GROMACS .gro file of N, CA and C in nm:
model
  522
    1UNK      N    1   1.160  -2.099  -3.049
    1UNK     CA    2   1.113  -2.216  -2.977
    1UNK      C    3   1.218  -2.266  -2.879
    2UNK      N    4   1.349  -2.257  -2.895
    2UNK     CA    5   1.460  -2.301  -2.815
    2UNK      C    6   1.446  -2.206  -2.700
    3UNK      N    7   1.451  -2.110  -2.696
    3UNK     CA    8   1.426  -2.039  -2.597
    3UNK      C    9   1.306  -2.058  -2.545
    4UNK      N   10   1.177  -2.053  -2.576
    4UNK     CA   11   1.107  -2.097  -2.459
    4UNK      C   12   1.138  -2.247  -2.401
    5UNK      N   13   1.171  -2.317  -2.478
    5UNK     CA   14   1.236  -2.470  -2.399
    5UNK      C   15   1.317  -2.418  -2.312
    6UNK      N   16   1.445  -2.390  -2.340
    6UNK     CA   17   1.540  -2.313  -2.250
    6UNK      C   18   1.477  -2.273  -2.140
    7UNK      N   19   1.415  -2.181  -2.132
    7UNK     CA   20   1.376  -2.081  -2.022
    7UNK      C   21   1.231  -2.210  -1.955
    8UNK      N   22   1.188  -2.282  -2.020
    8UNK     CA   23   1.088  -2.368  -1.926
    8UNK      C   24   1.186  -2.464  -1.821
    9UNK      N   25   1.292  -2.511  -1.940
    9UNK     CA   26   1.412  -2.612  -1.856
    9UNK      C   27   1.464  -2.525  -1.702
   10UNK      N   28   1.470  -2.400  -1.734
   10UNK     CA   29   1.563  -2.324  -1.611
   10UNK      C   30   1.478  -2.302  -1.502
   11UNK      N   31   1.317  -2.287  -1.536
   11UNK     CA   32   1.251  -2.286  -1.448
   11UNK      C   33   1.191  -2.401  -1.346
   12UNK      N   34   1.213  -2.494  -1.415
   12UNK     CA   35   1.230  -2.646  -1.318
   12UNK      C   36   1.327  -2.659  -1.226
   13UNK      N   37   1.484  -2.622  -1.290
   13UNK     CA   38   1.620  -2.650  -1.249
   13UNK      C   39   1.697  -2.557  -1.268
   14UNK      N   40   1.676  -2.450  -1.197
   14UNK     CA   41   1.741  -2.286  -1.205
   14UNK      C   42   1.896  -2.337  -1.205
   15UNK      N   43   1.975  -2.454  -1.152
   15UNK     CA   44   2.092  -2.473  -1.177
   15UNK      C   45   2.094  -2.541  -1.321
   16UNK      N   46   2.072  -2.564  -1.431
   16UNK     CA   47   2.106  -2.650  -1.524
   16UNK      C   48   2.194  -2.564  -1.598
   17UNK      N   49   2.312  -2.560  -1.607
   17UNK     CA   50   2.446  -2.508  -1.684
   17UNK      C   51   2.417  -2.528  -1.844
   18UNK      N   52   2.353  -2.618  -1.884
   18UNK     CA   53   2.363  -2.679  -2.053
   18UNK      C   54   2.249  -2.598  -2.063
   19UNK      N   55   2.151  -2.563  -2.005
   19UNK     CA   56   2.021  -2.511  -2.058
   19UNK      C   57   2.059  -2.392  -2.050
   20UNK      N   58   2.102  -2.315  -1.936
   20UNK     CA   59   2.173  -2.203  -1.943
   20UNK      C   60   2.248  -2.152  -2.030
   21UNK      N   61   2.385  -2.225  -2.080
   21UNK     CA   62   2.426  -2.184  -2.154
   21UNK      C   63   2.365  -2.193  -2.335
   22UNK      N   64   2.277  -2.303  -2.357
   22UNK     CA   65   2.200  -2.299  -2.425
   22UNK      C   66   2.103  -2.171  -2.455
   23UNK      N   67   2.051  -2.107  -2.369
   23UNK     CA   68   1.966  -2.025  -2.418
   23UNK      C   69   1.982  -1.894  -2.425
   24UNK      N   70   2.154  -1.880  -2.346
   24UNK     CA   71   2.246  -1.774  -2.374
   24UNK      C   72   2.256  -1.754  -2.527
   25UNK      N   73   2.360  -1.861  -2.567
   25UNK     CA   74   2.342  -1.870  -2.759
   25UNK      C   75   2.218  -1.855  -2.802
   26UNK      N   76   2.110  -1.908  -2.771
   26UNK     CA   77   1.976  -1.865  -2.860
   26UNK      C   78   1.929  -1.765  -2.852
   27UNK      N   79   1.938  -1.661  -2.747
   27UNK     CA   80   1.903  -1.553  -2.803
   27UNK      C   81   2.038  -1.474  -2.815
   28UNK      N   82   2.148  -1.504  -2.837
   28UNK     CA   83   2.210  -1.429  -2.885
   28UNK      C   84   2.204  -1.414  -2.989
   29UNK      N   85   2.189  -1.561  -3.074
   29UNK     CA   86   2.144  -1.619  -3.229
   29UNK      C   87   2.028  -1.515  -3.287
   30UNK      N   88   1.965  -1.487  -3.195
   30UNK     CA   89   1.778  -1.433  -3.223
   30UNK      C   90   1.850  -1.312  -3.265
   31UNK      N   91   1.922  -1.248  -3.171
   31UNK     CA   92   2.011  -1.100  -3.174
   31UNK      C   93   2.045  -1.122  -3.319
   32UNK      N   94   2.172  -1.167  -3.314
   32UNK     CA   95   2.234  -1.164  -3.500
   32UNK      C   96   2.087  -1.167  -3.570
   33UNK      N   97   2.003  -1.271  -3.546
   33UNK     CA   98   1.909  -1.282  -3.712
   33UNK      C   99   1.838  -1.128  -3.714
   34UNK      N  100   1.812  -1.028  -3.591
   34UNK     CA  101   1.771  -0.943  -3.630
   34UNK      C  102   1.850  -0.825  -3.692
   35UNK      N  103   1.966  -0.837  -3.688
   35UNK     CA  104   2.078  -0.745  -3.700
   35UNK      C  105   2.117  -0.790  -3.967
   36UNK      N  106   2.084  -0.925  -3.940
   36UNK     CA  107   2.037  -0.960  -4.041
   36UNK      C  108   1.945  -0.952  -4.161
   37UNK      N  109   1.971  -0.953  -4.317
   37UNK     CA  110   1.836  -0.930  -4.394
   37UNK      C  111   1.799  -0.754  -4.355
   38UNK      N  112   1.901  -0.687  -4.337
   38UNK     CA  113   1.764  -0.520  -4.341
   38UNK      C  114   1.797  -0.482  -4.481
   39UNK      N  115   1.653  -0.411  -4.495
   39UNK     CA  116   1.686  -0.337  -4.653
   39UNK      C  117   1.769  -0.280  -4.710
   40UNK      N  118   1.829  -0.318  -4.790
   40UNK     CA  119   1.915  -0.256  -4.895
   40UNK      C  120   1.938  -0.128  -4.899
   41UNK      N  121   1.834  -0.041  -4.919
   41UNK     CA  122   1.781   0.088  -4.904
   41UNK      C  123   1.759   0.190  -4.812
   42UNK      N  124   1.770   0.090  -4.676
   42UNK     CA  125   1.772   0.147  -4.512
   42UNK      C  126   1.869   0.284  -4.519
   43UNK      N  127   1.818   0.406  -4.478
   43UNK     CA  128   1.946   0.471  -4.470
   43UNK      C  129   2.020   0.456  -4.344
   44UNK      N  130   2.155   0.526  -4.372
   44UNK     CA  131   2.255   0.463  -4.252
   44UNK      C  132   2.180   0.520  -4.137
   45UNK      N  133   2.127   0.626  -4.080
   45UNK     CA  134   2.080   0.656  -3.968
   45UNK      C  135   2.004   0.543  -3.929
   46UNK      N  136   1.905   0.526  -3.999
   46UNK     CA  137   1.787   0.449  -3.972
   46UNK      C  138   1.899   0.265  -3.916
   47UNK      N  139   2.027   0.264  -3.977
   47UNK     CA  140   2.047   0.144  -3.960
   47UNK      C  141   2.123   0.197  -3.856
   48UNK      N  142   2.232   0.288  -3.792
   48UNK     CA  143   2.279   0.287  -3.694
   48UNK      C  144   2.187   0.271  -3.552
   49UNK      N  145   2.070   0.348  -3.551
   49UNK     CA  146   1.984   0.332  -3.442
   49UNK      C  147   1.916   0.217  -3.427
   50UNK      N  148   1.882   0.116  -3.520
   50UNK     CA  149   1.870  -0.004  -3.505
   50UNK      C  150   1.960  -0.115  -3.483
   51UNK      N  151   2.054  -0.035  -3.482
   51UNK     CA  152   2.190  -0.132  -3.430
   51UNK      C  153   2.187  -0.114  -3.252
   52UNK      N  154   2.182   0.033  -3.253
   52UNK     CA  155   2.159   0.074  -3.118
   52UNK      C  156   2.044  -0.032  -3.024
   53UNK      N  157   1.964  -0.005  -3.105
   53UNK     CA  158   1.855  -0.085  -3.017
   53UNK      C  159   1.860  -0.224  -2.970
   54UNK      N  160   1.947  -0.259  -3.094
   54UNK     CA  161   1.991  -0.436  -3.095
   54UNK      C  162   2.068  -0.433  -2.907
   55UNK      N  163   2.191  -0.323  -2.927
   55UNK     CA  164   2.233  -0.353  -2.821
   55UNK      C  165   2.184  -0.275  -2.686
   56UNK      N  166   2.085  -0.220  -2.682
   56UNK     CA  167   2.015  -0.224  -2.583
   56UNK      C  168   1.921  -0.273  -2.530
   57UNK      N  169   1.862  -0.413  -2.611
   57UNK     CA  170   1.843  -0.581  -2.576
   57UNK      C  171   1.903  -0.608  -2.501
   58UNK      N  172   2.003  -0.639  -2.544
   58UNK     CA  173   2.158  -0.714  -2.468
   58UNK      C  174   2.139  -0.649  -2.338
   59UNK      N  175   2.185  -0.519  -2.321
   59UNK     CA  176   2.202  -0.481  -2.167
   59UNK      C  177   2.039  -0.479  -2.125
   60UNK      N  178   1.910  -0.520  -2.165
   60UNK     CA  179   1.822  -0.503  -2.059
   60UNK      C  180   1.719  -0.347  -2.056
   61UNK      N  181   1.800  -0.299  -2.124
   61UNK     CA  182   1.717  -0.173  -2.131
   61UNK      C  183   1.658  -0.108  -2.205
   62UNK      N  184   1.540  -0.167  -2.204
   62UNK     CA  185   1.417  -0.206  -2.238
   62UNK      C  186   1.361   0.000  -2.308
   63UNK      N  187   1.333   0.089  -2.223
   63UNK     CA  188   1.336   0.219  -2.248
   63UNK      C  189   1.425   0.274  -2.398
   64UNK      N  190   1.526   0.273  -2.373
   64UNK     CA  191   1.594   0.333  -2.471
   64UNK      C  192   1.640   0.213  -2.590
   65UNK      N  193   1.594   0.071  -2.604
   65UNK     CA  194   1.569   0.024  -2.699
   65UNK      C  195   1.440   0.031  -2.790
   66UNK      N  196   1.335   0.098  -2.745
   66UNK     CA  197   1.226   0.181  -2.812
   66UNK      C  198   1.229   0.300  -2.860
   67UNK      N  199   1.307   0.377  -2.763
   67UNK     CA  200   1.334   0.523  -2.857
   67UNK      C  201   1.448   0.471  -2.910
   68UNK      N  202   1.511   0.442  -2.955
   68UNK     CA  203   1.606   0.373  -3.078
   68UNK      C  204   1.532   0.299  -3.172
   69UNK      N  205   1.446   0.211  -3.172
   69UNK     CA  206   1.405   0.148  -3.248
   69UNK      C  207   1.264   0.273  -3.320
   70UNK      N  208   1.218   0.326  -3.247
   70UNK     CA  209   1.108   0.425  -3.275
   70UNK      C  210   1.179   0.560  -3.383
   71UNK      N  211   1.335   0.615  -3.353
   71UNK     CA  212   1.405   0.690  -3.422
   71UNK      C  213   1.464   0.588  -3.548
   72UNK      N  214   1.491   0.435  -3.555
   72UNK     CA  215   1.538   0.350  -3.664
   72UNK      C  216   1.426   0.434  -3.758
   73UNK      N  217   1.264   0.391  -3.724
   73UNK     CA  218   1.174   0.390  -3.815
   73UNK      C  219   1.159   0.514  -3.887
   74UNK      N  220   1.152   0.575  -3.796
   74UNK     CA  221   1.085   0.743  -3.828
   74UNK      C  222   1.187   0.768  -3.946
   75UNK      N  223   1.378   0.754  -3.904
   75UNK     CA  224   1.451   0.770  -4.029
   75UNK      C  225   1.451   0.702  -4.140
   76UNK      N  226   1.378   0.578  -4.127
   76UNK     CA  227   1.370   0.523  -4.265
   76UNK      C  228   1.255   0.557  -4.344
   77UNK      N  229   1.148   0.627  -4.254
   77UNK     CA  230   0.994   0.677  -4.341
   77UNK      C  231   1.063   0.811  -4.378
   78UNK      N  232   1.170   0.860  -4.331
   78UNK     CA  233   1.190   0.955  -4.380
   78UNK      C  234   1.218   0.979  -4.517
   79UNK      N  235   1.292   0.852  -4.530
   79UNK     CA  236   1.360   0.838  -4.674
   79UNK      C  237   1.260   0.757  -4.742
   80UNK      N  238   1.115   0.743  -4.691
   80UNK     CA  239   1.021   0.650  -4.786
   80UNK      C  240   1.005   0.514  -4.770
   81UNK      N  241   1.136   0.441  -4.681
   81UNK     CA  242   1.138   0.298  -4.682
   81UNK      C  243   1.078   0.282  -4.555
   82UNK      N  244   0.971   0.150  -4.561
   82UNK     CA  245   0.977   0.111  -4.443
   82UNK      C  246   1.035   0.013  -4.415
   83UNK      N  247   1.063  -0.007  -4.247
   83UNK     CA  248   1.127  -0.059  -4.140
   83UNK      C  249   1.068  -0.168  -4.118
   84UNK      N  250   1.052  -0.315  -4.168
   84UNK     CA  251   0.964  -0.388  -4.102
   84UNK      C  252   1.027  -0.425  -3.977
   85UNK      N  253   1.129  -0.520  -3.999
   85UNK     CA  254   1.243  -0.587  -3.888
   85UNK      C  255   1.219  -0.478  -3.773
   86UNK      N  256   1.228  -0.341  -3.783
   86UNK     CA  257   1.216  -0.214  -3.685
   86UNK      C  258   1.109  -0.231  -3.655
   87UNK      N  259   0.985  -0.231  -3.742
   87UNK     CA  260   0.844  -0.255  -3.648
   87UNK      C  261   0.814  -0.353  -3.580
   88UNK      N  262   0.869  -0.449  -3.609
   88UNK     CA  263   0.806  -0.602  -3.571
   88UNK      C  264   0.871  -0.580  -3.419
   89UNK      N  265   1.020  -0.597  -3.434
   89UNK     CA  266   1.079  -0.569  -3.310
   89UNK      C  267   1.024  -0.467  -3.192
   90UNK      N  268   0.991  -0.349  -3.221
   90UNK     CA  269   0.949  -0.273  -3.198
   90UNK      C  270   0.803  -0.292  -3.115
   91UNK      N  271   0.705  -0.366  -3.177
   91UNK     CA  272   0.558  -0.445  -3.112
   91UNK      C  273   0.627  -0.558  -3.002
   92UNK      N  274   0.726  -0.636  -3.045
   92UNK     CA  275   0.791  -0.749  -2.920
   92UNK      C  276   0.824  -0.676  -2.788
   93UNK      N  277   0.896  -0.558  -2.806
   93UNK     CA  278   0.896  -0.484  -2.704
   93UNK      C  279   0.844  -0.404  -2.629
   94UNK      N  280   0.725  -0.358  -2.731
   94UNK     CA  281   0.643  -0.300  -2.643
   94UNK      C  282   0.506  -0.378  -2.597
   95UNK      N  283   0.552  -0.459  -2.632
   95UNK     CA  284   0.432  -0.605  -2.527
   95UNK      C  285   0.509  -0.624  -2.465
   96UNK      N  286   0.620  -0.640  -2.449
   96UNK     CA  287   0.738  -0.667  -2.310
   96UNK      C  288   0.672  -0.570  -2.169
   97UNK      N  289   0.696  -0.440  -2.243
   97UNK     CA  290   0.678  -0.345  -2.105
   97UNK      C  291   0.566  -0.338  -2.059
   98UNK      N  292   0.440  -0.397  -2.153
   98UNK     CA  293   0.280  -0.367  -2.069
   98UNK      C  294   0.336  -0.550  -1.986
   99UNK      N  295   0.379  -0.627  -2.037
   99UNK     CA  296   0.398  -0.779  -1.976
   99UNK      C  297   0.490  -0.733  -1.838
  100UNK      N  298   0.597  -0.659  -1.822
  100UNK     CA  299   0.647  -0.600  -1.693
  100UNK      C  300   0.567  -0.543  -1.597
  101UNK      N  301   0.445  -0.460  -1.689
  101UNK     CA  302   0.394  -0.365  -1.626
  101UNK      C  303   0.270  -0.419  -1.532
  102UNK      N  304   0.194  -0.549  -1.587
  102UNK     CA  305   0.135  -0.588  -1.538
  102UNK      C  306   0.152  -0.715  -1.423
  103UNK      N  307   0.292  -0.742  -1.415
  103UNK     CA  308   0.357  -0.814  -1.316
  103UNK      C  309   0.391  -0.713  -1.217
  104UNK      N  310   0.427  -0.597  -1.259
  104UNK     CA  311   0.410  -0.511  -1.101
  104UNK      C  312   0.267  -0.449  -1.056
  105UNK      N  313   0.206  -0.462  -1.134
  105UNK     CA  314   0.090  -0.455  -1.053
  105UNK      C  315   0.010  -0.588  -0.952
  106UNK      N  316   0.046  -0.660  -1.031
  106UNK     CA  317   0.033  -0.750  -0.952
  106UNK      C  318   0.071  -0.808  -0.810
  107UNK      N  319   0.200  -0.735  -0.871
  107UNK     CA  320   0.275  -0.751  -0.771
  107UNK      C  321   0.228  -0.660  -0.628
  108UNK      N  322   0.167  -0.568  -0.634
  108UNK     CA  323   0.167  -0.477  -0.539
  108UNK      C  324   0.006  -0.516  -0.533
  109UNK      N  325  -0.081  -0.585  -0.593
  109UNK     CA  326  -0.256  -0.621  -0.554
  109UNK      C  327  -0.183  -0.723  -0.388
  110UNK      N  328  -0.034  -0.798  -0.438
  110UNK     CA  329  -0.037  -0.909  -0.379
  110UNK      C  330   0.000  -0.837  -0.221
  111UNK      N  331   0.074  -0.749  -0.215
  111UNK     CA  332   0.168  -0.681  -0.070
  111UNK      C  333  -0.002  -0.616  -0.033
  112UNK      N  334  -0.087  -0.538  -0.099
  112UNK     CA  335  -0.204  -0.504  -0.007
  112UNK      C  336  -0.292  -0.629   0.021
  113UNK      N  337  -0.271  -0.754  -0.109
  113UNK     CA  338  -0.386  -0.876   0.007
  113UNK      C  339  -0.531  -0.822  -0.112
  114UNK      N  340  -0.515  -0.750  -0.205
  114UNK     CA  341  -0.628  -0.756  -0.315
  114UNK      C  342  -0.569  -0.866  -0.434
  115UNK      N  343  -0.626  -0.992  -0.402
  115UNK     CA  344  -0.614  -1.088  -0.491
  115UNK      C  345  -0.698  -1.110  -0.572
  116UNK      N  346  -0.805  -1.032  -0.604
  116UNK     CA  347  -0.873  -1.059  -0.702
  116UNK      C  348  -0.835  -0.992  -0.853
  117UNK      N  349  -0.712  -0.831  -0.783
  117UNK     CA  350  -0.694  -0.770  -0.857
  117UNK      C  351  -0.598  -0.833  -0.909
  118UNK      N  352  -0.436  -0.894  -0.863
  118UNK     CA  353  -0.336  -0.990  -0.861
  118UNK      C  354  -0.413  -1.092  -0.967
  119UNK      N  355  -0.522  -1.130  -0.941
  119UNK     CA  356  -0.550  -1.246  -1.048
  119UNK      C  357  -0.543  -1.183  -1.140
  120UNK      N  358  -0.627  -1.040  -1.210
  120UNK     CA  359  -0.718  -0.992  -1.312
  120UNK      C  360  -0.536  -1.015  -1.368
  121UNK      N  361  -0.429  -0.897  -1.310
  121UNK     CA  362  -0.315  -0.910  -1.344
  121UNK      C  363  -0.226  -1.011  -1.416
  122UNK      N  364  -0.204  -1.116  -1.302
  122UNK     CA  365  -0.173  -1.257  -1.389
  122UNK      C  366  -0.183  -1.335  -1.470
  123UNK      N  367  -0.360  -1.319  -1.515
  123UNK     CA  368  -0.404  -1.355  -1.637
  123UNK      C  369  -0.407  -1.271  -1.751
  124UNK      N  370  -0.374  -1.145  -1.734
  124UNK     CA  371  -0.349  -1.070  -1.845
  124UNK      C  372  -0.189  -1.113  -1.875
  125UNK      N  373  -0.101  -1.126  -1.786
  125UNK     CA  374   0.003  -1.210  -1.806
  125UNK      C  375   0.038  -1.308  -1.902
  126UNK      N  376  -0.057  -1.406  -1.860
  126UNK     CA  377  -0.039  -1.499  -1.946
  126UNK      C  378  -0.111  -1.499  -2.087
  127UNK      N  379  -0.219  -1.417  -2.119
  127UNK     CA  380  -0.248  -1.370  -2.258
  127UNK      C  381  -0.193  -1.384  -2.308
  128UNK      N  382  -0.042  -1.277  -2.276
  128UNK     CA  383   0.070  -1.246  -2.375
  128UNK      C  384   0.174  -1.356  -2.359
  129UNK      N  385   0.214  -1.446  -2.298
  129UNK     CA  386   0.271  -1.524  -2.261
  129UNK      C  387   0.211  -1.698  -2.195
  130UNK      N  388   0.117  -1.737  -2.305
  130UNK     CA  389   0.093  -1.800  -2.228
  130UNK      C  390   0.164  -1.989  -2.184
  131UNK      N  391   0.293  -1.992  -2.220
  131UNK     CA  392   0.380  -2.054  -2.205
  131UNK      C  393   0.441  -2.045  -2.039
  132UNK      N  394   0.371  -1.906  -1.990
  132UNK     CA  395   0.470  -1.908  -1.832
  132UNK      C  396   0.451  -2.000  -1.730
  133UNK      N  397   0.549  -2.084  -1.715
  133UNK     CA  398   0.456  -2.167  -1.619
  133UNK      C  399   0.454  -2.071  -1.447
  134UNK      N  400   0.616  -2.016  -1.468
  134UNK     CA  401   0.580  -1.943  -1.314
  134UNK      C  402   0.436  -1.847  -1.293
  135UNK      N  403   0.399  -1.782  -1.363
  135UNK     CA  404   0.257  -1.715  -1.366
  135UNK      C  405   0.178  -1.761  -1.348
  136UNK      N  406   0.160  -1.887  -1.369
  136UNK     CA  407   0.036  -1.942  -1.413
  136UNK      C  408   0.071  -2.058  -1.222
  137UNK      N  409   0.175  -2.096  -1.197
  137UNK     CA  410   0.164  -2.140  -1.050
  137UNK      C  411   0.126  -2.014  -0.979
  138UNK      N  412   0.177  -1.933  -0.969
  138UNK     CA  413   0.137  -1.781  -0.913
  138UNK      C  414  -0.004  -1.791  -0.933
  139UNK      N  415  -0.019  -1.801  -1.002
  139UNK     CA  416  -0.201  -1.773  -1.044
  139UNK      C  417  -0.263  -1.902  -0.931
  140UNK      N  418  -0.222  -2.018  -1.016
  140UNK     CA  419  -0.334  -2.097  -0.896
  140UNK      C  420  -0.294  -2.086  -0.745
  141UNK      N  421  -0.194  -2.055  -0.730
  141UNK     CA  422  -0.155  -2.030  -0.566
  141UNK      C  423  -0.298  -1.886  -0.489
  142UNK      N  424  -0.277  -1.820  -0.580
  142UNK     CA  425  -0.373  -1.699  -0.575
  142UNK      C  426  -0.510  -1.764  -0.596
  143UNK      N  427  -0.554  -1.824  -0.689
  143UNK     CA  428  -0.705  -1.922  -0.674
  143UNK      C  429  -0.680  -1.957  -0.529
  144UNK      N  430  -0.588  -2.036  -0.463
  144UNK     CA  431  -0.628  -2.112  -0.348
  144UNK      C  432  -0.637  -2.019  -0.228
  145UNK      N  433  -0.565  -1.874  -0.271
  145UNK     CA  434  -0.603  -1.784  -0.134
  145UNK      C  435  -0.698  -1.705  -0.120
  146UNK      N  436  -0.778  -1.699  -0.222
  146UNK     CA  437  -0.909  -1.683  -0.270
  146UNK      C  438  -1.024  -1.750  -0.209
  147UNK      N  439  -0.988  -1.909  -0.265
  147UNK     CA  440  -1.079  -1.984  -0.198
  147UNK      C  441  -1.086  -1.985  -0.029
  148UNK      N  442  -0.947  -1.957   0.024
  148UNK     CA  443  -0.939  -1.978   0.138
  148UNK      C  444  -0.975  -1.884   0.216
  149UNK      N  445  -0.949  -1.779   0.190
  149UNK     CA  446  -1.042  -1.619   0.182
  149UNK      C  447  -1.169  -1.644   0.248
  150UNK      N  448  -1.244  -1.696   0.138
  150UNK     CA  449  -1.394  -1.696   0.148
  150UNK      C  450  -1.388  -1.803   0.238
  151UNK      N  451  -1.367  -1.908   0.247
  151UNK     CA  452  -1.447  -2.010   0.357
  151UNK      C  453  -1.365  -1.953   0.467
  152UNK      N  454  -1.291  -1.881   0.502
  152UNK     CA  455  -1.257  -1.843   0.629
  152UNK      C  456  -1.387  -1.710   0.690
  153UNK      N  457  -1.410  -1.653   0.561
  153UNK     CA  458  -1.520  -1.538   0.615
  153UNK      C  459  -1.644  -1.581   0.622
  154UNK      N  460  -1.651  -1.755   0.557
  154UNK     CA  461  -1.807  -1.793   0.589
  154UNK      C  462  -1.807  -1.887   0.730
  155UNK      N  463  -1.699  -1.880   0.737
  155UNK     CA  464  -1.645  -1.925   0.877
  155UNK      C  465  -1.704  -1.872   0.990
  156UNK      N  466  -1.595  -1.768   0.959
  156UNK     CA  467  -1.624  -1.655   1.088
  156UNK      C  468  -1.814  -1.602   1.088
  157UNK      N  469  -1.855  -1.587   0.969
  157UNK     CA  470  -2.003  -1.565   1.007
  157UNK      C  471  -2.078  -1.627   1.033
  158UNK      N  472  -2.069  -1.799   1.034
  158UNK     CA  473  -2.138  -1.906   1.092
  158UNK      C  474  -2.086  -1.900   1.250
  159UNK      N  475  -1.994  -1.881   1.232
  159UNK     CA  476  -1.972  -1.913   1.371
  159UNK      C  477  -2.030  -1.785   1.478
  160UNK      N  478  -2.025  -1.674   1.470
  160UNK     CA  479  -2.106  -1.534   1.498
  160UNK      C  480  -2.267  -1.544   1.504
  161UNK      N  481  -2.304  -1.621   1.424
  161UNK     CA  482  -2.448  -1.656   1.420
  161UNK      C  483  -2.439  -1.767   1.522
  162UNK      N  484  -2.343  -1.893   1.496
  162UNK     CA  485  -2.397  -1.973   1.636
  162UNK      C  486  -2.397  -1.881   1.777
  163UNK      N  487  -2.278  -1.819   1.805
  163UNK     CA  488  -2.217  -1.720   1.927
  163UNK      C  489  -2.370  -1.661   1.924
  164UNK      N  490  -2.408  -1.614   1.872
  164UNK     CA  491  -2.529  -1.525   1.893
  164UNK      C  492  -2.684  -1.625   1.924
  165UNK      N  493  -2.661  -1.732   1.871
  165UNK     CA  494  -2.787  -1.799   1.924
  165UNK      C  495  -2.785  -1.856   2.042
  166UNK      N  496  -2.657  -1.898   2.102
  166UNK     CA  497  -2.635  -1.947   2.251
  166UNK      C  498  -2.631  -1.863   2.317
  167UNK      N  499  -2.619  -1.700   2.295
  167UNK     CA  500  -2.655  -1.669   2.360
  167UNK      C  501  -2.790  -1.617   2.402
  168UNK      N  502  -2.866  -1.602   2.311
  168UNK     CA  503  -3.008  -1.619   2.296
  168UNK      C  504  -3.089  -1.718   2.351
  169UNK      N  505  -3.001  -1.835   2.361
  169UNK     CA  506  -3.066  -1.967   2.438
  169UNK      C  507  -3.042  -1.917   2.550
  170UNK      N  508  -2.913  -1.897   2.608
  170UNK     CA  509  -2.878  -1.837   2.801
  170UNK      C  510  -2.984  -1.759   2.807
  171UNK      N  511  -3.013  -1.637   2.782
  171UNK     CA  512  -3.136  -1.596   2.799
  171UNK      C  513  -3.256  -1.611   2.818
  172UNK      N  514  -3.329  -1.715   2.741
  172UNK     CA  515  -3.424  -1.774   2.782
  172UNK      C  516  -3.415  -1.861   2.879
  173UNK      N  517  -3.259  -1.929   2.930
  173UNK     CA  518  -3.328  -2.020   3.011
  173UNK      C  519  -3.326  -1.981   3.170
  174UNK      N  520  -3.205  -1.893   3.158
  174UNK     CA  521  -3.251  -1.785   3.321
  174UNK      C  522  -3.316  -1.712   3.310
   0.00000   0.00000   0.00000
């Protein structure tokens, strides 16, 4: 919960130093509690690669903290035990990468100007997240170019229909 406070605070006031450094410690905190509590029984493989994975959180890289966390498990079914802390973690992250995955798509509905697709995107976004507030401004910004979309094209075809009846009137009257 500190962390999404954190991260809502930074998104108001991208300078706030106390929230910043605040939510530095909280998920570093989050880090230790998972590194915390593993089974007794874990064999060491299974716990070295879940150590691995811990710290490939930290740096961001997202890829090879799944095949680490995916090799934690496999070595602990090897030995019969399961991995919960490894699975659980394991589902957080891989809703991370479809949650990346669907911000670049979005991202690219938005550079061709298909905003309907950009929406479908953003709101699958916030499914998984639905605390974001930047997404969710993204989103109604995208409602309003939508709306603006359409009354510009019912625009242009009212106005094509008048163009076309004046000139239909010139005609009749010479």
């Amino acid at each position: 919960r500190a962390i999404i406070f954190y991260e809502r605070v930074l998104l108001v006031d991208s300078q706030n130093e106390h929230a910043s450094n605040y939510l530095t410690m909280a998920k570093q905190a989050q880090l230790f509690a998972y590194k915390q509590d593993l089974p007794v029984n874990l064999p060491n493989n299974a716990r070295r690669f879940y150590r691995l994975a811990i710290s490939y959180i930290s740096a961001k890289d997202i890829d090879m903290t799944v095949s680490h966390l995916e090799a934690a498990i496999e070595s602990a079914e090897m030995q019969g035990v399961v991995f919960l802390q490894a699975e659980a973690l394991l589902e957080k992250q891989t809703d991370f990468m479809v949650l990346i995955d669907y911000r670049k798509k979005a991202e690219e509905a938005i550079k061709e100007e298909h905003w309907d697709d950009a929406i479908e995107y953003y709101e699958k976004v916030l499914n998984l997240t639905p605390a974001d507030l930047k997404t969710q401004g993204l989103l109604d910004v995208l409602h309003s170019l939508l709306q603006a979309q359409i009354l510009v094209k019912s625009w242009n075809s009212n106005s094509k229909e008048l163009d076309s009846r004046k000139k239909g009137e010139e005609i009749y009257i010479t």
